[in-house]
């Protein structure tokens, strides 16, 4: 079979692919996907849907909770979201490396990872519960009565992280996408329902814990389902090998975590809960963006891990160029739309009381084009964890060095700027190593000319759409929807005509349209 266009590995007709997981479930939702494109589309779609549901939570809560209580909610989940990467020890990420390389031992890797994460979650939850007093003092907020629930939530979230990762590394993208979407429907729906009914922060935290417990049950069920008689005992030798990869990854993750969270802790500790609520609104993850870059990055890790092991430089380059081009094609116009429509979006989603978040949001959006460089996925695929550590140290140094003076001069927006500077530093260091691994010069390792064309086209279409809807005088919601639709349509049309959309992607679009027409004809 021909190799997938994004670097997928072909399988001889009638042959057995040695890298695929056990054959059970090769049909329906549990089918193994060999196409990297299909994996990326399925998981990206599910993550976008999940992100929209997740973003619905603060949109509802800002209308139910007062600004101070909403600030407390964001402070509590700042603790929980810090605990997950801190306690995971790099073990979930190590599965992306070991399962494709050692399919015969994949069950042992899944089992020992689940056991280790369960133990780490228990210890982490206990640590948060014990530290209730100091955490309340850090945030200058009465959080002690809530932190027991956050301790439980954090403890459950560590093993629960495998609910999607386990089928993902097995290339069961349909199952992973279904679980991801389903769990977020349950989690978001339960939190929103409880918030609307009770308006009580404790009840909201209880609903979040119940949804996370459901994910833990799903992890155990998947582990039992995929075993097919495989041993459930962990292997001491394999665990040592896994930890030898995961612990350096943890070191880089902890430094990266400090770089990504220190600004939020600094703002939470030095400003009121109401001010932190405004800051938190500005730095919310944007649906589609983080999910898309994360999914494409995971596919790059899975595919280029194989290609790097096989010393297949041509396939590594093909995966890299395709991934960065596609990300640029999608992220750059969204970034520019966000810059033009930032105030309208904040006003619509969070209300006039949160308009102070607009300038912070405009600075935070600069994270979007930096995501195109995919620094971390390539370093993980080539096991360049020391370089990742160096890049994270450099990013942390820049963030810390700029944080205090920028906040002193500009307030909370300075904290956002320090985060962006740190991210740019990481990508600069990581890109140098990526270019070396791909044996390309810095001038050649990215599709610079197409990216420049995307920026110019995205800026022109976003500006024209914004000016048009403002002059027409549309109400707020139609203004955003019509403006985005006009800009996206113009961008897509010009990209198609000018060649910014490669012929390979045009063929894919044509194939999808033919399939839709065939399906419509069949229904008639």
Short mmCIF file of C-alpha atoms in Angstrom, two decimals:
data_model
loop_
_atom_site.label_atom_id
_atom_site.label_comp_id
_atom_site.label_asym_id
_atom_site.label_seq_id
_atom_site.Cartn_x
_atom_site.Cartn_y
_atom_site.Cartn_z
CA UNK A 1 0.00 0.00 0.00
CA UNK A 2 1.32 3.48 -0.73
CA UNK A 3 2.64 5.51 2.16
CA UNK A 4 0.30 8.12 3.55
CA UNK A 5 0.95 11.66 2.37
CA UNK A 6 1.77 12.82 5.88
CA UNK A 7 4.32 10.12 6.41
CA UNK A 8 2.24 7.03 7.16
CA UNK A 9 3.95 3.68 6.71
CA UNK A 10 2.59 1.34 4.08
CA UNK A 11 1.84 -2.33 4.67
CA UNK A 12 2.41 -5.00 2.10
CA UNK A 13 -0.85 -6.49 0.76
CA UNK A 14 -1.79 -9.52 2.84
CA UNK A 15 1.01 -8.80 5.29
CA UNK A 16 0.81 -8.01 8.99
CA UNK A 17 1.97 -4.64 10.13
CA UNK A 18 4.40 -5.30 13.02
CA UNK A 19 3.77 -1.90 14.59
CA UNK A 20 0.03 -2.13 15.01
CA UNK A 21 -1.65 -3.03 18.33
CA UNK A 22 -3.45 -6.35 18.93
CA UNK A 23 -5.92 -7.25 16.17
CA UNK A 24 -8.97 -7.23 18.41
CA UNK A 25 -11.28 -4.36 17.54
CA UNK A 26 -10.14 -3.74 13.98
CA UNK A 27 -13.72 -2.87 13.16
CA UNK A 28 -16.02 -0.01 14.10
CA UNK A 29 -14.94 2.58 16.64
CA UNK A 30 -11.95 0.52 17.77
CA UNK A 31 -10.51 0.18 14.27
CA UNK A 32 -6.80 0.87 13.95
CA UNK A 33 -6.12 3.90 11.73
CA UNK A 34 -2.92 3.72 9.69
CA UNK A 35 -3.40 7.05 7.94
CA UNK A 36 -1.73 9.90 9.83
CA UNK A 37 -4.10 12.31 8.08
CA UNK A 38 -7.14 10.41 9.35
CA UNK A 39 -5.74 10.29 12.87
CA UNK A 40 -5.09 14.01 12.84
CA UNK A 41 -8.53 14.92 11.45
CA UNK A 42 -10.42 12.68 13.88
CA UNK A 43 -8.60 13.79 17.01
CA UNK A 44 -8.48 17.46 15.98
CA UNK A 45 -12.23 17.46 15.36
CA UNK A 46 -12.92 15.80 18.71
CA UNK A 47 -10.59 18.16 20.56
CA UNK A 48 -12.15 21.17 18.92
CA UNK A 49 -15.61 19.99 19.97
CA UNK A 50 -14.32 19.27 23.48
CA UNK A 51 -12.64 22.67 23.67
CA UNK A 52 -15.87 24.42 22.67
CA UNK A 53 -17.66 22.57 25.46
CA UNK A 54 -14.88 23.44 27.91
CA UNK A 55 -15.00 27.10 26.91
CA UNK A 56 -18.73 27.08 27.52
CA UNK A 57 -18.04 26.53 31.23
CA UNK A 58 -16.47 29.94 31.99
CA UNK A 59 -18.93 31.65 29.63
CA UNK A 60 -21.76 30.33 31.81
CA UNK A 61 -19.97 30.74 35.15
CA UNK A 62 -19.15 34.44 34.63
CA UNK A 63 -22.90 35.04 34.37
CA UNK A 64 -23.75 32.99 37.49
CA UNK A 65 -20.85 33.67 39.86
CA UNK A 66 -19.72 37.11 40.91
CA UNK A 67 -16.28 38.17 39.66
CA UNK A 68 -14.52 37.35 42.94
CA UNK A 69 -16.01 33.85 43.18
CA UNK A 70 -15.18 33.22 39.54
CA UNK A 71 -11.62 34.30 40.36
CA UNK A 72 -11.58 31.71 43.16
CA UNK A 73 -12.78 29.06 40.69
CA UNK A 74 -9.92 29.90 38.31
CA UNK A 75 -7.39 29.88 41.16
CA UNK A 76 -8.52 26.43 42.27
CA UNK A 77 -8.22 24.98 38.79
CA UNK A 78 -4.85 26.67 38.39
CA UNK A 79 -3.70 24.38 41.21
CA UNK A 80 -5.36 21.32 39.64
CA UNK A 81 -4.00 21.98 36.16
CA UNK A 82 -0.52 22.42 37.61
CA UNK A 83 -0.74 19.12 39.47
CA UNK A 84 -1.43 16.97 36.41
CA UNK A 85 1.83 17.53 34.50
CA UNK A 86 3.75 17.77 37.78
CA UNK A 87 2.58 14.34 38.96
CA UNK A 88 2.59 12.48 35.64
CA UNK A 89 6.42 12.14 35.54
CA UNK A 90 6.34 12.13 31.73
CA UNK A 91 4.80 8.63 31.71
CA UNK A 92 1.78 9.38 29.47
CA UNK A 93 4.03 11.08 26.90
CA UNK A 94 6.45 8.15 26.95
CA UNK A 95 3.73 5.88 25.54
CA UNK A 96 3.90 7.81 22.25
CA UNK A 97 7.53 6.73 22.01
CA UNK A 98 7.47 3.13 23.30
CA UNK A 99 4.19 1.66 22.02
CA UNK A 100 4.96 2.24 18.28
CA UNK A 101 8.52 0.94 18.77
CA UNK A 102 7.69 -2.11 20.92
CA UNK A 103 4.19 -3.37 20.02
CA UNK A 104 4.87 -6.82 21.52
CA UNK A 105 5.33 -5.22 24.95
CA UNK A 106 2.59 -2.60 24.57
CA UNK A 107 0.27 -4.18 27.16
CA UNK A 108 2.97 -4.10 29.81
CA UNK A 109 3.66 -0.44 29.02
CA UNK A 110 -0.04 0.38 29.37
CA UNK A 111 -0.37 -1.56 32.63
CA UNK A 112 2.68 -0.17 34.38
CA UNK A 113 1.84 3.35 33.27
CA UNK A 114 -1.69 3.03 34.70
CA UNK A 115 -0.39 1.67 38.02
CA UNK A 116 2.28 4.34 38.37
CA UNK A 117 -0.12 7.17 37.54
CA UNK A 118 -2.71 5.87 40.02
CA UNK A 119 -0.10 5.88 42.79
CA UNK A 120 1.18 9.32 41.82
CA UNK A 121 -2.35 10.71 41.70
CA UNK A 122 -3.05 9.39 45.20
CA UNK A 123 0.13 10.95 46.59
CA UNK A 124 -0.48 14.23 44.80
CA UNK A 125 -4.05 14.52 46.01
CA UNK A 126 -2.92 13.92 49.58
CA UNK A 127 -0.22 16.60 49.22
CA UNK A 128 -2.76 19.21 48.03
CA UNK A 129 -5.10 18.34 50.89
CA UNK A 130 -2.31 18.78 53.43
CA UNK A 131 -1.23 22.11 51.86
CA UNK A 132 -4.66 23.74 52.06
CA UNK A 133 -3.55 26.45 54.47
CA UNK A 134 -0.41 27.61 52.62
CA UNK A 135 -2.24 27.64 49.28
CA UNK A 136 -4.98 29.84 50.73
CA UNK A 137 -2.34 32.24 52.06
CA UNK A 138 -0.56 32.30 48.68
CA UNK A 139 -3.69 33.40 46.86
CA UNK A 140 -4.91 35.67 49.69
CA UNK A 141 -8.27 33.94 49.37
CA UNK A 142 -10.48 31.73 51.60
CA UNK A 143 -9.96 28.57 49.57
CA UNK A 144 -9.45 26.02 52.38
CA UNK A 145 -13.00 24.63 52.22
CA UNK A 146 -12.69 24.04 48.47
CA UNK A 147 -9.19 22.58 48.27
CA UNK A 148 -10.23 19.12 49.51
CA UNK A 149 -12.35 18.75 46.37
CA UNK A 150 -9.54 20.05 44.17
CA UNK A 151 -7.22 17.52 45.83
CA UNK A 152 -9.62 14.73 44.83
CA UNK A 153 -10.01 16.16 41.32
CA UNK A 154 -6.24 16.41 40.82
CA UNK A 155 -5.65 12.89 42.15
CA UNK A 156 -8.21 11.40 39.76
CA UNK A 157 -7.03 13.46 36.77
CA UNK A 158 -3.57 11.85 36.73
CA UNK A 159 -4.64 8.27 35.82
CA UNK A 160 -7.69 9.64 33.96
CA UNK A 161 -5.35 11.28 31.44
CA UNK A 162 -4.88 7.84 29.86
CA UNK A 163 -8.55 7.59 28.86
CA UNK A 164 -7.74 9.22 25.51
CA UNK A 165 -3.95 8.71 25.34
CA UNK A 166 -4.13 4.89 25.53
CA UNK A 167 -6.32 4.39 22.44
CA UNK A 168 -4.49 7.27 20.70
CA UNK A 169 -1.07 5.59 20.93
CA UNK A 170 -2.71 2.36 19.76
CA UNK A 171 -3.80 4.32 16.65
CA UNK A 172 -7.47 3.73 17.52
CA UNK A 173 -8.24 7.32 16.63
CA UNK A 174 -12.01 6.82 16.25
CA UNK A 175 -12.29 5.41 19.76
CA UNK A 176 -10.02 8.11 21.18
CA UNK A 177 -12.08 10.83 19.48
CA UNK A 178 -15.36 9.34 20.72
CA UNK A 179 -14.12 9.06 24.30
CA UNK A 180 -12.69 12.57 24.25
CA UNK A 181 -15.94 14.08 22.99
CA UNK A 182 -18.12 11.96 25.25
CA UNK A 183 -16.23 12.71 28.43
CA UNK A 184 -16.26 16.43 27.74
CA UNK A 185 -20.01 16.35 27.13
CA UNK A 186 -20.45 14.69 30.53
CA UNK A 187 -17.97 16.96 32.34
CA UNK A 188 -19.08 20.26 30.83
CA UNK A 189 -22.76 19.34 30.94
CA UNK A 190 -22.65 18.32 34.59
CA UNK A 191 -20.68 21.40 35.70
CA UNK A 192 -22.95 23.79 33.80
CA UNK A 193 -26.12 22.05 34.99
CA UNK A 194 -25.00 22.11 38.62
CA UNK A 195 -23.91 25.75 38.31
CA UNK A 196 -27.27 26.80 36.87
CA UNK A 197 -29.26 24.83 39.47
CA UNK A 198 -27.24 25.64 42.60
CA UNK A 199 -24.92 28.56 41.84
CA UNK A 200 -22.63 26.99 44.47
CA UNK A 201 -18.87 26.57 43.92
CA UNK A 202 -18.62 23.47 46.14
CA UNK A 203 -21.33 21.69 44.14
CA UNK A 204 -19.52 22.64 40.90
CA UNK A 205 -16.30 21.05 42.20
CA UNK A 206 -18.18 17.89 43.23
CA UNK A 207 -19.61 17.56 39.70
CA UNK A 208 -16.11 17.91 38.21
CA UNK A 209 -14.80 15.14 40.49
CA UNK A 210 -17.64 12.79 39.53
CA UNK A 211 -16.91 13.29 35.82
CA UNK A 212 -13.21 12.60 36.37
CA UNK A 213 -14.00 9.38 38.29
CA UNK A 214 -15.91 8.17 35.22
CA UNK A 215 -12.77 8.62 33.11
CA UNK A 216 -10.73 6.52 35.54
CA UNK A 217 -13.27 3.71 35.17
CA UNK A 218 -12.93 3.98 31.37
CA UNK A 219 -9.12 3.67 31.62
CA UNK A 220 -9.44 0.39 33.52
CA UNK A 221 -12.10 -0.91 31.12
CA UNK A 222 -9.92 -0.18 28.07
CA UNK A 223 -6.94 -1.83 29.72
CA UNK A 224 -8.97 -5.00 30.33
CA UNK A 225 -10.46 -4.93 26.81
CA UNK A 226 -7.14 -4.65 24.97
CA UNK A 227 -5.33 -7.30 27.06
CA UNK A 228 -6.43 -10.38 25.03
CA UNK A 229 -4.62 -12.61 27.48
CA UNK A 230 -1.53 -10.42 27.56
CA UNK A 231 0.25 -10.23 30.94
CA UNK A 232 -1.00 -7.66 33.43
CA UNK A 233 2.22 -7.73 35.43
CA UNK A 234 4.55 -4.79 35.00
CA UNK A 235 8.12 -5.53 33.96
CA UNK A 236 10.87 -4.07 36.14
CA UNK A 237 13.24 -3.94 33.18
CA UNK A 238 10.68 -2.21 30.92
CA UNK A 239 9.76 0.18 33.70
CA UNK A 240 13.40 1.18 34.12
CA UNK A 241 13.63 1.73 30.36
CA UNK A 242 10.42 3.75 30.36
CA UNK A 243 11.53 5.88 33.30
CA UNK A 244 14.91 6.47 31.66
CA UNK A 245 13.00 8.15 28.83
CA UNK A 246 10.19 9.67 30.91
CA UNK A 247 12.17 11.24 33.77
CA UNK A 248 14.29 13.50 31.55
CA UNK A 249 11.03 14.33 29.76
CA UNK A 250 9.61 15.16 33.20
CA UNK A 251 12.51 17.49 33.88
CA UNK A 252 11.77 19.41 30.73
CA UNK A 253 8.04 19.29 31.49
CA UNK A 254 8.53 20.73 34.98
CA UNK A 255 10.62 23.58 33.66
CA UNK A 256 8.11 24.14 30.88
CA UNK A 257 5.32 24.02 33.46
CA UNK A 258 7.06 26.66 35.56
CA UNK A 259 7.46 28.84 32.48
CA UNK A 260 3.79 28.43 31.53
CA UNK A 261 2.30 28.84 35.02
CA UNK A 262 4.58 31.20 36.93
CA UNK A 263 2.94 34.26 35.37
CA UNK A 264 -0.51 33.07 36.50
CA UNK A 265 0.67 32.37 40.06
CA UNK A 266 2.38 35.76 40.18
CA UNK A 267 -0.80 37.55 39.12
CA UNK A 268 -2.94 35.45 41.49
CA UNK A 269 -0.65 36.25 44.42
CA UNK A 270 -0.26 39.98 43.71
CA UNK A 271 -3.70 41.03 42.48
CA UNK A 272 -7.24 40.54 43.76
CA UNK A 273 -9.38 37.54 42.82
CA UNK A 274 -11.53 39.84 40.65
CA UNK A 275 -8.46 41.08 38.76
CA UNK A 276 -7.25 37.50 38.37
CA UNK A 277 -10.66 36.61 36.90
CA UNK A 278 -10.13 39.21 34.15
CA UNK A 279 -6.60 37.94 33.56
CA UNK A 280 -7.83 34.32 33.39
CA UNK A 281 -10.44 35.23 30.78
CA UNK A 282 -7.71 36.76 28.58
CA UNK A 283 -5.52 33.65 28.77
CA UNK A 284 -8.19 31.00 28.19
CA UNK A 285 -7.21 28.33 25.70
CA UNK A 286 -8.82 29.09 22.35
CA UNK A 287 -10.90 26.25 20.86
CA UNK A 288 -9.35 24.59 17.80
CA UNK A 289 -5.95 26.24 18.17
CA UNK A 290 -4.35 24.32 21.04
CA UNK A 291 -6.18 21.16 20.05
CA UNK A 292 -5.10 21.36 16.42
CA UNK A 293 -1.42 22.03 17.12
CA UNK A 294 -1.39 19.38 19.85
CA UNK A 295 -2.97 16.75 17.62
CA UNK A 296 -0.71 17.49 14.67
CA UNK A 297 2.23 17.43 17.08
CA UNK A 298 1.25 14.00 18.42
CA UNK A 299 1.01 12.64 14.88
CA UNK A 300 4.45 14.10 14.14
CA UNK A 301 5.82 12.29 17.22
CA UNK A 302 4.25 8.96 16.28
CA UNK A 303 5.23 9.11 12.60
CA UNK A 304 8.71 10.61 12.93
CA UNK A 305 9.62 8.29 15.79
CA UNK A 306 9.33 5.46 13.27
CA UNK A 307 11.09 7.35 10.49
CA UNK A 308 13.92 8.42 12.79
CA UNK A 309 14.39 4.83 13.99
CA UNK A 310 14.54 3.71 10.33
CA UNK A 311 16.90 6.60 9.43
CA UNK A 312 14.38 7.71 6.81
CA UNK A 313 15.29 11.38 6.48
CA UNK A 314 13.13 11.97 3.41
CA UNK A 315 9.98 10.82 5.23
CA UNK A 316 10.86 12.91 8.28
CA UNK A 317 11.12 15.99 6.09
CA UNK A 318 7.85 15.17 4.34
CA UNK A 319 6.02 14.89 7.69
CA UNK A 320 7.62 18.13 8.91
CA UNK A 321 6.87 20.25 5.86
CA UNK A 322 3.32 18.99 5.59
CA UNK A 323 2.58 19.56 9.27
CA UNK A 324 4.01 23.10 9.44
CA UNK A 325 2.38 24.14 6.16
CA UNK A 326 -1.05 22.89 7.22
CA UNK A 327 -0.76 24.49 10.66
CA UNK A 328 0.25 27.81 9.14
CA UNK A 329 -2.60 27.64 6.65
CA UNK A 330 -5.10 27.26 9.49
CA UNK A 331 -3.60 29.14 12.44
CA UNK A 332 -2.37 32.36 10.83
CA UNK A 333 -5.77 33.59 9.54
CA UNK A 334 -7.39 32.73 12.89
CA UNK A 335 -4.67 34.68 14.71
CA UNK A 336 -5.24 37.75 12.54
CA UNK A 337 -9.03 37.50 12.84
CA UNK A 338 -8.60 37.37 16.60
CA UNK A 339 -6.53 40.54 16.61
CA UNK A 340 -9.19 42.49 14.72
CA UNK A 341 -12.24 41.08 16.54
CA UNK A 342 -10.77 40.69 20.08
CA UNK A 343 -12.93 43.35 21.76
CA UNK A 344 -16.12 42.07 20.13
CA UNK A 345 -15.35 38.50 21.23
CA UNK A 346 -14.69 39.49 24.86
CA UNK A 347 -17.85 41.62 25.01
CA UNK A 348 -20.01 38.85 23.52
CA UNK A 349 -18.66 35.91 25.54
CA UNK A 350 -17.97 37.49 28.92
CA UNK A 351 -19.77 40.81 29.04
CA UNK A 352 -18.75 44.44 29.39
CA UNK A 353 -17.35 43.91 32.90
CA UNK A 354 -14.49 41.87 31.38
CA UNK A 355 -13.49 44.31 28.61
CA UNK A 356 -10.22 45.01 30.43
CA UNK A 357 -9.15 41.58 29.18
CA UNK A 358 -9.07 42.75 25.54
CA UNK A 359 -5.48 44.09 25.36
CA UNK A 360 -4.24 41.06 27.29
CA UNK A 361 -6.02 38.77 24.84
CA UNK A 362 -4.39 40.52 21.87
CA UNK A 363 -0.94 39.88 23.36
CA UNK A 364 -1.81 36.29 24.27
CA UNK A 365 -2.91 35.56 20.70
CA UNK A 366 0.75 35.86 19.67
CA UNK A 367 1.16 32.32 21.06
CA UNK A 368 -0.74 31.08 18.02
CA UNK A 369 1.80 31.66 15.23
CA UNK A 370 4.58 30.39 17.52
CA UNK A 371 2.77 27.01 17.68
CA UNK A 372 3.50 26.43 13.99
CA UNK A 373 7.14 25.65 14.78
CA UNK A 374 6.24 22.36 16.55
CA UNK A 375 9.42 22.46 18.63
CA UNK A 376 8.51 19.93 21.30
CA UNK A 377 7.08 17.17 19.01
CA UNK A 378 10.21 16.97 16.87
CA UNK A 379 12.50 16.86 19.91
CA UNK A 380 10.38 14.08 21.40
CA UNK A 381 10.38 12.11 18.14
CA UNK A 382 14.19 12.18 17.96
CA UNK A 383 14.64 11.72 21.74
CA UNK A 384 16.52 15.04 21.98
CA UNK A 385 15.38 15.52 25.55
CA UNK A 386 18.54 17.31 26.64
CA UNK A 387 17.92 19.93 23.99
CA UNK A 388 14.31 20.18 25.15
CA UNK A 389 15.61 20.71 28.69
CA UNK A 390 17.94 23.45 27.47
CA UNK A 391 15.12 25.10 25.51
CA UNK A 392 12.82 25.00 28.54
CA UNK A 393 15.53 26.44 30.79
CA UNK A 394 16.11 29.28 28.34
CA UNK A 395 12.36 29.94 28.11
CA UNK A 396 11.99 29.90 31.89
CA UNK A 397 14.93 32.27 32.29
CA UNK A 398 13.46 34.78 29.85
CA UNK A 399 10.00 34.53 31.44
CA UNK A 400 11.28 35.04 35.00
CA UNK A 401 13.68 37.82 34.01
CA UNK A 402 10.94 39.77 32.22
CA UNK A 403 7.97 38.99 34.49
CA UNK A 404 8.51 41.35 37.44
CA UNK A 405 9.65 44.42 35.47
CA UNK A 406 6.90 44.00 32.85
CA UNK A 407 4.18 43.58 35.49
CA UNK A 408 5.54 46.54 37.46
CA UNK A 409 5.39 48.68 34.32
CA UNK A 410 2.24 47.42 32.58
CA UNK A 411 0.26 45.40 35.16
CA UNK A 412 -1.22 41.94 34.36
CA UNK A 413 -0.69 42.45 30.62
CA UNK A 414 3.05 42.36 31.35
CA UNK A 415 2.64 38.82 32.70
CA UNK A 416 1.08 37.76 29.40
CA UNK A 417 3.95 39.37 27.49
CA UNK A 418 6.51 37.47 29.60
CA UNK A 419 4.76 34.20 28.68
CA UNK A 420 4.92 35.02 24.97
CA UNK A 421 8.62 35.94 25.21
CA UNK A 422 9.35 32.63 26.92
CA UNK A 423 7.47 30.68 24.26
CA UNK A 424 9.41 32.45 21.49
CA UNK A 425 12.68 31.60 23.22
CA UNK A 426 11.77 27.91 23.44
CA UNK A 427 10.86 27.77 19.77
CA UNK A 428 14.10 29.47 18.75
CA UNK A 429 16.26 26.92 20.60
CA UNK A 430 14.13 23.94 19.53
CA UNK A 431 14.07 25.07 15.88
CA UNK A 432 17.85 25.10 15.69
CA UNK A 433 17.96 21.42 16.75
CA UNK A 434 15.07 20.50 14.44
CA UNK A 435 16.88 22.01 11.47
CA UNK A 436 19.98 20.00 12.39
CA UNK A 437 18.02 16.73 12.65
CA UNK A 438 16.40 17.36 9.28
CA UNK A 439 19.79 18.36 7.83
CA UNK A 440 18.38 21.67 6.67
CA UNK A 441 19.58 25.22 7.04
CA UNK A 442 17.48 27.65 9.05
CA UNK A 443 16.49 29.28 5.77
CA UNK A 444 15.07 26.00 4.44
CA UNK A 445 13.62 24.13 7.39
CA UNK A 446 10.27 26.00 7.29
CA UNK A 447 8.08 26.91 4.29
CA UNK A 448 8.86 30.58 4.82
CA UNK A 449 7.52 31.96 1.53
CA UNK A 450 4.08 30.30 1.84
CA UNK A 451 3.88 31.38 5.50
CA UNK A 452 4.58 35.00 4.53
CA UNK A 453 1.83 34.77 1.91
CA UNK A 454 -0.58 33.41 4.51
CA UNK A 455 0.18 36.33 6.85
CA UNK A 456 -0.39 38.91 4.11
CA UNK A 457 -3.58 37.25 2.90
CA UNK A 458 -4.91 36.68 6.44
CA UNK A 459 -4.30 40.31 7.45
CA UNK A 460 -5.97 41.66 4.30
CA UNK A 461 -9.07 39.48 4.57
CA UNK A 462 -9.47 40.03 8.35
CA UNK A 463 -9.13 43.81 8.00
CA UNK A 464 -11.55 43.99 5.08
CA UNK A 465 -14.13 41.82 6.84
CA UNK A 466 -13.89 43.83 10.06
CA UNK A 467 -14.27 47.15 8.27
CA UNK A 468 -17.24 45.85 6.28
CA UNK A 469 -19.25 44.58 9.25
CA UNK A 470 -18.50 47.72 11.29
CA UNK A 471 -19.64 50.01 8.46
CA UNK A 472 -22.83 48.00 7.97
CA UNK A 473 -23.53 48.35 11.69
CA UNK A 474 -24.43 44.74 12.44
CA UNK A 475 -25.27 43.74 16.03
CA UNK A 476 -22.49 42.13 18.06
CA UNK A 477 -23.04 38.39 17.47
CA UNK A 478 -23.85 38.69 13.73
CA UNK A 479 -20.91 41.06 13.36
CA UNK A 480 -18.49 38.37 14.59
CA UNK A 481 -20.12 35.51 12.70
CA UNK A 482 -20.51 37.36 9.41
CA UNK A 483 -17.04 38.90 9.68
CA UNK A 484 -15.41 35.52 10.33
CA UNK A 485 -17.38 33.87 7.51
CA UNK A 486 -16.50 36.60 5.00
CA UNK A 487 -12.83 36.58 5.97
CA UNK A 488 -12.61 32.77 5.90
CA UNK A 489 -14.33 32.52 2.52
CA UNK A 490 -12.10 35.16 0.94
CA UNK A 491 -8.99 33.60 2.47
CA UNK A 492 -9.90 30.10 1.24
CA UNK A 493 -10.73 31.33 -2.27
CA UNK A 494 -7.49 33.28 -2.70
CA UNK A 495 -5.43 30.47 -1.13
CA UNK A 496 -6.93 28.02 -3.63
CA UNK A 497 -6.21 30.24 -6.64
CA UNK A 498 -2.72 31.38 -5.65
CA UNK A 499 -1.34 27.98 -4.71
CA UNK A 500 -1.05 28.62 -0.95
CA UNK A 501 -3.24 25.54 -0.71
CA UNK A 502 -1.03 22.78 -2.17
CA UNK A 503 -2.31 20.54 -4.95
CA UNK A 504 -2.25 17.60 -2.57
CA UNK A 505 -4.73 19.36 -0.29
CA UNK A 506 -6.87 20.40 -3.24
CA UNK A 507 -7.15 16.76 -4.27
CA UNK A 508 -8.25 15.88 -0.75
CA UNK A 509 -10.93 18.62 -0.82
CA UNK A 510 -12.18 17.42 -4.22
CA UNK A 511 -12.33 13.84 -2.95
CA UNK A 512 -14.35 14.93 0.09
CA UNK A 513 -16.77 16.89 -2.09
CA UNK A 514 -17.22 13.91 -4.42
CA UNK A 515 -17.90 11.68 -1.44
CA UNK A 516 -20.49 14.13 -0.11
CA UNK A 517 -22.20 14.32 -3.51
CA UNK A 518 -22.20 10.53 -3.78
CA UNK A 519 -23.68 10.25 -0.30
CA UNK A 520 -26.36 12.80 -1.11
CA UNK A 521 -27.18 10.97 -4.34
CA UNK A 522 -27.40 7.67 -2.45
CA UNK A 523 -29.87 9.09 0.05
CA UNK A 524 -32.11 10.25 -2.78
#
